[in-house]
PDB file of C-alpha atoms and ligand atoms in Angstrom:
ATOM      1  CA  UNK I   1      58.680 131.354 105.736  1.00 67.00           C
ATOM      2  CA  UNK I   2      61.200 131.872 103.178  1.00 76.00           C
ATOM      3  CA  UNK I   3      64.054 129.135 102.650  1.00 79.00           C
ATOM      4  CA  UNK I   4      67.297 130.213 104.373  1.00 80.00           C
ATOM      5  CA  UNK I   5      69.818 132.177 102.356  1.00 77.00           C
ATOM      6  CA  UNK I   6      73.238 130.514 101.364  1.00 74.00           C
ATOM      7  CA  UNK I   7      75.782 130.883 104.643  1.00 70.00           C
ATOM      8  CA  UNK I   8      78.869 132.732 104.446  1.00 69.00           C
ATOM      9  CA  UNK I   9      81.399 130.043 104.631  1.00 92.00           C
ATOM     10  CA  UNK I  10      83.308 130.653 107.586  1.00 97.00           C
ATOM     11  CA  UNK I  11      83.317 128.025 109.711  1.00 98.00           C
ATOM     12  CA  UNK I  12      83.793 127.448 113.341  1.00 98.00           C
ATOM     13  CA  UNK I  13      85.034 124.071 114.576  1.00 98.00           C
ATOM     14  CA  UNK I  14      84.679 123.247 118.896  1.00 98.00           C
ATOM     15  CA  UNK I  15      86.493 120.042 120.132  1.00 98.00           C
ATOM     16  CA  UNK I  16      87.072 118.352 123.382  1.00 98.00           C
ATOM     17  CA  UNK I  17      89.408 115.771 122.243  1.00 98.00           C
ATOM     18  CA  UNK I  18      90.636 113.528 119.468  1.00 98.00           C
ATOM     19  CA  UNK I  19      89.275 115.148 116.544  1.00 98.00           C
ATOM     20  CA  UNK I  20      88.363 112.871 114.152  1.00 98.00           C
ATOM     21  CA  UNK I  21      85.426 114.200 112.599  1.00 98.00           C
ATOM     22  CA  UNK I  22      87.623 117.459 112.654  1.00 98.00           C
ATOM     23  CA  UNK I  23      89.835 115.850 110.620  1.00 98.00           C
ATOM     24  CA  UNK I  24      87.041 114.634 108.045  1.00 98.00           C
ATOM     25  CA  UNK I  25      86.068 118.590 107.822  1.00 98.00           C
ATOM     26  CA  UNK I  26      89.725 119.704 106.707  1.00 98.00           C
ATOM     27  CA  UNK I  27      89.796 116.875 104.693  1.00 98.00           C
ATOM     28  CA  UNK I  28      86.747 117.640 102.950  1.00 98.00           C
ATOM     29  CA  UNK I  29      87.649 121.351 102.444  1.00 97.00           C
ATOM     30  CA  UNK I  30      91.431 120.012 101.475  1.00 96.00           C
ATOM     31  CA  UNK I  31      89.572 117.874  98.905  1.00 96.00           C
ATOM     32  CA  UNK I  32      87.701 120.982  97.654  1.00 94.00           C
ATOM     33  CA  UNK I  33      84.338 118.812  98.302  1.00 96.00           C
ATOM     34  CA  UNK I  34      83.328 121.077 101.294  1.00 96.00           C
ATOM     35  CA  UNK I  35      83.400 124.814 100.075  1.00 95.00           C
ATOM     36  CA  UNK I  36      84.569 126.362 102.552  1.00 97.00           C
ATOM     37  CA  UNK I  37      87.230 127.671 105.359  1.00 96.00           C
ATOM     38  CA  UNK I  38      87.555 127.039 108.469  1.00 98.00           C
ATOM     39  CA  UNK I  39      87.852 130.127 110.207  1.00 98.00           C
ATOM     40  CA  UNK I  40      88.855 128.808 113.662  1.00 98.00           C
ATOM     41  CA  UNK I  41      89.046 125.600 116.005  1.00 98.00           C
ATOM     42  CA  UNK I  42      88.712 126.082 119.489  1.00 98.00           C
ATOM     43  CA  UNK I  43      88.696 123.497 122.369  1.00 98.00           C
ATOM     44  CA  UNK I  44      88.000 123.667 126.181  1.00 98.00           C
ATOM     45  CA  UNK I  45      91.069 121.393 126.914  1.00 97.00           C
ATOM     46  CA  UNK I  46      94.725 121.981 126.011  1.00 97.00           C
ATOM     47  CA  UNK I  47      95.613 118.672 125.687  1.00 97.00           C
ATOM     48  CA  UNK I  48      93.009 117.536 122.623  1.00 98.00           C
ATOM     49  CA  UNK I  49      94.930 115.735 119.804  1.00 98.00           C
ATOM     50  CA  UNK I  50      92.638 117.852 117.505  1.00 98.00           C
ATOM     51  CA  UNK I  51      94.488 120.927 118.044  1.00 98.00           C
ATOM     52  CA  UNK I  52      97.541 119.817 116.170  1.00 98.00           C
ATOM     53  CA  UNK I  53      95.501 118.139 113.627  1.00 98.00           C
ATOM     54  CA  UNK I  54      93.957 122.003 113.399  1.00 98.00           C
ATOM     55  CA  UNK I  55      97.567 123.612 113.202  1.00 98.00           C
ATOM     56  CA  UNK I  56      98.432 120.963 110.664  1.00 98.00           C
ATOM     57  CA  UNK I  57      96.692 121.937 108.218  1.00 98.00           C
ATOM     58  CA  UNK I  58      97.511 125.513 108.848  1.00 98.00           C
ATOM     59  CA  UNK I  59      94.359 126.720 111.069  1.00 98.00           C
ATOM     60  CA  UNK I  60      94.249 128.651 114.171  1.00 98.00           C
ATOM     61  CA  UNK I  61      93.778 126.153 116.870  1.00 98.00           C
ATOM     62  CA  UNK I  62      92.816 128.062 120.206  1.00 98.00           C
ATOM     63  CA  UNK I  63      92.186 126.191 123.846  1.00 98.00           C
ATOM     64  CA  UNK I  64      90.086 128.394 125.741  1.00 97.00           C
ATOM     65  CA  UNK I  65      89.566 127.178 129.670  1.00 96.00           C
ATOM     66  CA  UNK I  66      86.425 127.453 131.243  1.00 96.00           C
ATOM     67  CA  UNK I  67      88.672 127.772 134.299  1.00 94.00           C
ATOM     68  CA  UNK I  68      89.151 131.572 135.651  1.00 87.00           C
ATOM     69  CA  UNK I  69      85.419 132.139 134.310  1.00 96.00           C
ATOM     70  CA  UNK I  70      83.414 132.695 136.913  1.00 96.00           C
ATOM     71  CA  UNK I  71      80.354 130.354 135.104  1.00 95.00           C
ATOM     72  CA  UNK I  72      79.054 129.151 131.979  1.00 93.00           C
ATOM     73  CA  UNK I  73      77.372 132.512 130.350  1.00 95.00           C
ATOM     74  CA  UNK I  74      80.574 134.056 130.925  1.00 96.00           C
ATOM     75  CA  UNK I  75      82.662 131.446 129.332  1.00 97.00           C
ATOM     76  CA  UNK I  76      79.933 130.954 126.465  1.00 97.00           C
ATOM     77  CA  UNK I  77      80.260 134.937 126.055  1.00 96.00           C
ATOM     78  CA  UNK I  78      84.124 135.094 125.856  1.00 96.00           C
ATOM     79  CA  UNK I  79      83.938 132.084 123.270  1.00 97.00           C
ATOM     80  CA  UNK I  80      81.249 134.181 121.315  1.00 97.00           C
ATOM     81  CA  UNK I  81      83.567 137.025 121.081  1.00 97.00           C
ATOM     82  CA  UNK I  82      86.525 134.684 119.679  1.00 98.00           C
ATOM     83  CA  UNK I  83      83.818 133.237 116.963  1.00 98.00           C
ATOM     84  CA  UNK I  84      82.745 137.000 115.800  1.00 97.00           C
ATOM     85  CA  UNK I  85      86.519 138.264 115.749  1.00 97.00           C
ATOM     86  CA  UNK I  86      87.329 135.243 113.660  1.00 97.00           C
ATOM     87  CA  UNK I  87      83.972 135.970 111.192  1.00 97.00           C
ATOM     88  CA  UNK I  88      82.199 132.740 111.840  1.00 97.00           C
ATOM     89  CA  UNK I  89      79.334 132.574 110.069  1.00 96.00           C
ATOM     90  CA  UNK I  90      78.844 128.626 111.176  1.00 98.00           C
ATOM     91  CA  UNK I  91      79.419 126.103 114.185  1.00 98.00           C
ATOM     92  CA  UNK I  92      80.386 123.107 114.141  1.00 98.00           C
ATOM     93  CA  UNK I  93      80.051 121.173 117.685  1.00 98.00           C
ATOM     94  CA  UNK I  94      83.094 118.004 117.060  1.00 98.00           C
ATOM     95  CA  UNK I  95      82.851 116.281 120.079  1.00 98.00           C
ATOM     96  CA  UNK I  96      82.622 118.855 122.196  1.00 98.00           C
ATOM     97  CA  UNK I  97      82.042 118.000 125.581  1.00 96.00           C
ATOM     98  CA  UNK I  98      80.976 120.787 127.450  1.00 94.00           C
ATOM     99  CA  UNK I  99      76.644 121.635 126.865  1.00 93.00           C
ATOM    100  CA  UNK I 100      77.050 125.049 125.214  1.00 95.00           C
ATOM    101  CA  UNK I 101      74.115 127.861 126.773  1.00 93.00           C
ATOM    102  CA  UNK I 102      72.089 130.531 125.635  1.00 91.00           C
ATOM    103  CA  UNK I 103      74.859 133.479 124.513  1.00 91.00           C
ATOM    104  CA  UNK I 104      76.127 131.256 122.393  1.00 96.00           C
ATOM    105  CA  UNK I 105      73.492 129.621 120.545  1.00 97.00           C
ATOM    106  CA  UNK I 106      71.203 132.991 120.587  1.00 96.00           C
ATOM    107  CA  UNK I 107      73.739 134.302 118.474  1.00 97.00           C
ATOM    108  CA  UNK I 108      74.128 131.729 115.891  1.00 97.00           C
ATOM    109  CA  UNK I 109      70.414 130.746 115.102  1.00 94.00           C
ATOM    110  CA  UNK I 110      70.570 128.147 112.961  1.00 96.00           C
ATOM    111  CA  UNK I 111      74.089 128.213 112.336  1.00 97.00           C
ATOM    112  CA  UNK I 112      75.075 125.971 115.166  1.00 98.00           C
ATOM    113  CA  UNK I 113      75.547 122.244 113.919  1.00 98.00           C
ATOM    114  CA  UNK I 114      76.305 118.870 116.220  1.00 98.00           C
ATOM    115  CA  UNK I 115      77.183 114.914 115.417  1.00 98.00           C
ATOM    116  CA  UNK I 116      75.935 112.819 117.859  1.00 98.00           C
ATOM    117  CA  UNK I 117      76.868 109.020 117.410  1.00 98.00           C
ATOM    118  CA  UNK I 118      73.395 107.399 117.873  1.00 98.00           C
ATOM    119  CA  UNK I 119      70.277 107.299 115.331  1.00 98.00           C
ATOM    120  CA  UNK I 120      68.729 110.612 117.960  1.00 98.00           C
ATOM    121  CA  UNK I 121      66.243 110.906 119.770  1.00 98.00           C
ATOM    122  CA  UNK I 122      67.330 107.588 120.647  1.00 98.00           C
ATOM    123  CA  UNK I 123      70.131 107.617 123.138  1.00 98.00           C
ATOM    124  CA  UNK I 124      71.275 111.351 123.789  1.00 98.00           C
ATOM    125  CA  UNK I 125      73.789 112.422 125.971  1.00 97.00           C
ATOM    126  CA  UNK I 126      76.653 110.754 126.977  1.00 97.00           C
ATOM    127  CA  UNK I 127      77.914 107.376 126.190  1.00 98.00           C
ATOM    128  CA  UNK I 128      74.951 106.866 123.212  1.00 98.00           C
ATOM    129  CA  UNK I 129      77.248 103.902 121.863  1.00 98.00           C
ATOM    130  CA  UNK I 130      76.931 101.963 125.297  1.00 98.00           C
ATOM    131  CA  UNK I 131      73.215 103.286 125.848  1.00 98.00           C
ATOM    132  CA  UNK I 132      72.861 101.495 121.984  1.00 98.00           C
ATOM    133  CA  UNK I 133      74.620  98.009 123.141  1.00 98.00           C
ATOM    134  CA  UNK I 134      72.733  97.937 126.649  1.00 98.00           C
ATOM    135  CA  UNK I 135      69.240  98.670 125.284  1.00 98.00           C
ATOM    136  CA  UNK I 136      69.647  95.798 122.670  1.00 98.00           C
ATOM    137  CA  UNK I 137      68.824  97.539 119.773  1.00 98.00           C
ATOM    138  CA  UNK I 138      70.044  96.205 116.280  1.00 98.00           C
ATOM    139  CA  UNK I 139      70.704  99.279 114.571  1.00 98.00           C
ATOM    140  CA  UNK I 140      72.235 102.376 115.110  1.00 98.00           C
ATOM    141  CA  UNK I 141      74.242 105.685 113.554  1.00 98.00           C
ATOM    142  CA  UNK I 142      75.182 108.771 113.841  1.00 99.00           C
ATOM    143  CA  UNK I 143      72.805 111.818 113.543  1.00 98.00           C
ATOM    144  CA  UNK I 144      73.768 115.366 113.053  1.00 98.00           C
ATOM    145  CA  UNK I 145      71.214 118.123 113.845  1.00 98.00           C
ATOM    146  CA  UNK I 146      70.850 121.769 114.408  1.00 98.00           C
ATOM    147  CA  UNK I 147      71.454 122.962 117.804  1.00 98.00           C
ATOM    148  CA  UNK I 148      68.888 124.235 120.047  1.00 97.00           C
ATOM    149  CA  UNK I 149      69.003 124.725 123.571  1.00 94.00           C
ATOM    150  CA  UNK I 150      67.434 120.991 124.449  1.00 94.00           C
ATOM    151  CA  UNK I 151      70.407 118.813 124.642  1.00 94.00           C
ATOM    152  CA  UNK I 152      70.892 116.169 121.037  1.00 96.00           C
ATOM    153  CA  UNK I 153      67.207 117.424 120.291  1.00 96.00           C
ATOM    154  CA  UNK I 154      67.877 120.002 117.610  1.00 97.00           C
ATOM    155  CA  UNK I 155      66.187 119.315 113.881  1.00 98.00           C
ATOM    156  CA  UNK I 156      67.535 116.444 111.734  1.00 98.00           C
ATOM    157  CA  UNK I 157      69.890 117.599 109.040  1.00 98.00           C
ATOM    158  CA  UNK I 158      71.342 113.731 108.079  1.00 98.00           C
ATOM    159  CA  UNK I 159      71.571 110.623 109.690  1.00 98.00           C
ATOM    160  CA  UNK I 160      73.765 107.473 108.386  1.00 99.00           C
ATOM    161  CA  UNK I 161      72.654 103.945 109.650  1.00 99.00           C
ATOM    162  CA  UNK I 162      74.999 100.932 111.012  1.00 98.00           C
ATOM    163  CA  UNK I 163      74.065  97.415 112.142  1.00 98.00           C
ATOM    164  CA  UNK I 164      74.928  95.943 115.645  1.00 98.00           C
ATOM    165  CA  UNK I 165      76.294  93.166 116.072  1.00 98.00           C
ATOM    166  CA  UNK I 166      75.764  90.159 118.557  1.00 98.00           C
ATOM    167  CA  UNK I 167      79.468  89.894 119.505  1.00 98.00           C
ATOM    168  CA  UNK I 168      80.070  94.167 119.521  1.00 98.00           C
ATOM    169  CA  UNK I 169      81.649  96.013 121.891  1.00 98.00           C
ATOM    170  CA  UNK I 170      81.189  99.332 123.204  1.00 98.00           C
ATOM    171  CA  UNK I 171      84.605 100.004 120.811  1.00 98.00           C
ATOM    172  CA  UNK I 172      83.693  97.984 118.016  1.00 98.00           C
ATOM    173  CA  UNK I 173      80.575  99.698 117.903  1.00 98.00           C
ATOM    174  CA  UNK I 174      81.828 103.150 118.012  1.00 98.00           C
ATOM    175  CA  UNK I 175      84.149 102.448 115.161  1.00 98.00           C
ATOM    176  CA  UNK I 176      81.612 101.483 112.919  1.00 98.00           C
ATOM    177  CA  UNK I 177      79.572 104.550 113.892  1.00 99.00           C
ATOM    178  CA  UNK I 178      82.087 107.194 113.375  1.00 98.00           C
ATOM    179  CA  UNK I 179      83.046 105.567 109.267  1.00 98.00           C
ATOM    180  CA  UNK I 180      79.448 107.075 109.236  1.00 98.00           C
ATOM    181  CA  UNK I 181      80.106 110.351 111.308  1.00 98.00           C
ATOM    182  CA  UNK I 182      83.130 111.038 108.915  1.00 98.00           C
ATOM    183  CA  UNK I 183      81.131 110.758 105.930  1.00 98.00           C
ATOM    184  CA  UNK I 184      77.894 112.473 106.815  1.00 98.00           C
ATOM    185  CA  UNK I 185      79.293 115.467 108.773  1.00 98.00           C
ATOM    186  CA  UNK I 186      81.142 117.363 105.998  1.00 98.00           C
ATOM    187  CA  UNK I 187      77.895 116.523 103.550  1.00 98.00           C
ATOM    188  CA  UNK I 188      75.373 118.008 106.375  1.00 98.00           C
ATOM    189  CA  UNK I 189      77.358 121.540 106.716  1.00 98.00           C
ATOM    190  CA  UNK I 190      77.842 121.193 102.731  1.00 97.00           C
ATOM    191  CA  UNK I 191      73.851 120.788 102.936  1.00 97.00           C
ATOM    192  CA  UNK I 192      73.393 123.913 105.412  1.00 97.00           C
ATOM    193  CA  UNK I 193      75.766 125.915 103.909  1.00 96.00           C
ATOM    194  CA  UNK I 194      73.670 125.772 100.438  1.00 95.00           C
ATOM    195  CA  UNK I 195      70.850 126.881 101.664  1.00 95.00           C
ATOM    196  CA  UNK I 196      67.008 126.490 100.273  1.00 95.00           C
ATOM    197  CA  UNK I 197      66.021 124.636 103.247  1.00 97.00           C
ATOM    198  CA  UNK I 198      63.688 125.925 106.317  1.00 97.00           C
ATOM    199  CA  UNK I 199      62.989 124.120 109.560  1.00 97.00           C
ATOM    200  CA  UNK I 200      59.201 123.115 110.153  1.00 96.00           C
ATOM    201  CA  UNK I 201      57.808 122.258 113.156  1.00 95.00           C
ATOM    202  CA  UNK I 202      61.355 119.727 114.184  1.00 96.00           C
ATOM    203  CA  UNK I 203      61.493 119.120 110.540  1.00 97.00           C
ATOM    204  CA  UNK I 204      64.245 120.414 108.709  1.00 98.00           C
ATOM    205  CA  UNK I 205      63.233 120.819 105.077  1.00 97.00           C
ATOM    206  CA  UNK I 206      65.476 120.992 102.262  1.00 94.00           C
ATOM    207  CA  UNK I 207      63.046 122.845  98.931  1.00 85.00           C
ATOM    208  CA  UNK I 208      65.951 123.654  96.752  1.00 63.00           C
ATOM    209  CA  UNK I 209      67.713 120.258  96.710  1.00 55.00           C
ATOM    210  CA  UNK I 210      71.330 120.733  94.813  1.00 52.00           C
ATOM    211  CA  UNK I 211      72.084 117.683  93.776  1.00 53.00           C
TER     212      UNK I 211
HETATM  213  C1  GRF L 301      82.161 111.463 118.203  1.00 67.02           C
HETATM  214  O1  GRF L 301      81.699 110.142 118.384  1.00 67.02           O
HETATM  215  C2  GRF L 301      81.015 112.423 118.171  1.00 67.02           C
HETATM  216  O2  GRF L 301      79.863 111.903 117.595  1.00 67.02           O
HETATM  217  C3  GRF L 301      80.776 112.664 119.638  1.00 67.02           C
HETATM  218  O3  GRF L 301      82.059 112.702 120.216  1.00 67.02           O
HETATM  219  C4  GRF L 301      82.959 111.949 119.408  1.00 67.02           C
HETATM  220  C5  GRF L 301      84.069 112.863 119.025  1.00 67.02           C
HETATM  221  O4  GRF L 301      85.096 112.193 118.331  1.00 67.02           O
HETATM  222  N1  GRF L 301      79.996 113.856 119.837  1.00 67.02           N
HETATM  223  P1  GRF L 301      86.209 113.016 117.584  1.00 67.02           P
HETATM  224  O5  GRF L 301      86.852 113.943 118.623  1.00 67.02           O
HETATM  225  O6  GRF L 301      85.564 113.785 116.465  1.00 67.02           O
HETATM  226  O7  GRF L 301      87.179 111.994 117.085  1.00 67.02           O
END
């Protein structure tokens, strides 16, 4: 298997709410250390904070509904069509809380990226910062990965460690997680984006490193 090309740097960003990590992708582009444009940002609810943080910076921020589609495929298809009409050549899942099917990630093999705030496969799903505190472990992250259609089980691009602490809380946790999430997120697309790296087995190989 040859290593995969460099992407065309359109990206695609898909929220549910606040944004934050959102926020660290404009920044990084703003700051010119993140090549790249963001194409579009879309979000299943019309009330996420991240949409003004989109129009903000002068991007096309887009709420599509899943309401008034009849089910998932169909909403998965209409958001496809919005990605292709806006050239996205990559897709970056920001807290976006809706699982995302077939359609959509058929037609961006490989070009589908997530952040997950646990050190995965430890603790997918929801809630990973309270599944962390609960289980007792002593260290955890954030992880982002390719997406494939097993839910937080897609191949490893980075992951960022944090300690936990005796006396943390589901909140004090998360906020040391996502200093991590803010950092790694815009280096993992800068990483995929490059290209010179294949995916073996779950591995995902970088050959060519660039730095
Ligand atoms: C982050 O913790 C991310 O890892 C998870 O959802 C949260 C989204 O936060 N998938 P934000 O909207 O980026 O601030």
């Amino acid at each position: 298997m040859t290593p995969a090309a460099p992407v065309r740097r359109h990206l695609a960003v898909l929220i549910s709410g606040r944004g934050s990590n959102l926020q660290s992708i404009l920044d990084a582009v703003a700051e010119r250390r993140l090549d790249a444009q963001i194409a579009v940002v879309v979000s299943n609810r019309p009330d996420a904070p991240g949409l003004a943080r989109a129009r903000a910076a002068g991007v096309e921020a887009v709420c599509v509904q899943p309401r008034g589609f009849p089910d998932r495929d169909a909403y998965d298809r209409a958001l496809l069509e919005l990605l292709r009409a806006r050239g996205a050549d990559l897709v970056c899942l920001a807290g976006f809380m809706r699982l995302v099917g077939p359609p959509l990630i058929d037609a961006f093999p490989q070009r589908m990226l997530n952040i997950h705030p646990s050190l995965l496969p430890a603790f997918p799903g929801l809630h990973a910062q309270r599944q962390a505190l609960e289980h007792g472990v002593r260290i955890s992250g954030a992880t982002v990965h390719l997406v494939t259609p097993q839910l937080d089980a897609g191949p490893i691009v980075l992951q960022a460690a944090v300690p936990v602490h005796d006396d943390d809380t589901v909140e004090t946790l998360s906020a040391r997680i996502l200093v991590e999430e803010h950092r790694i997120y815009p280096e993992a697309i800068r990483i995929v984006l490059a290209g010179g790296w294949m995916v073996e087995g779950r591995r995902f190989v970088r050959h060519l490193r660039d730095d």
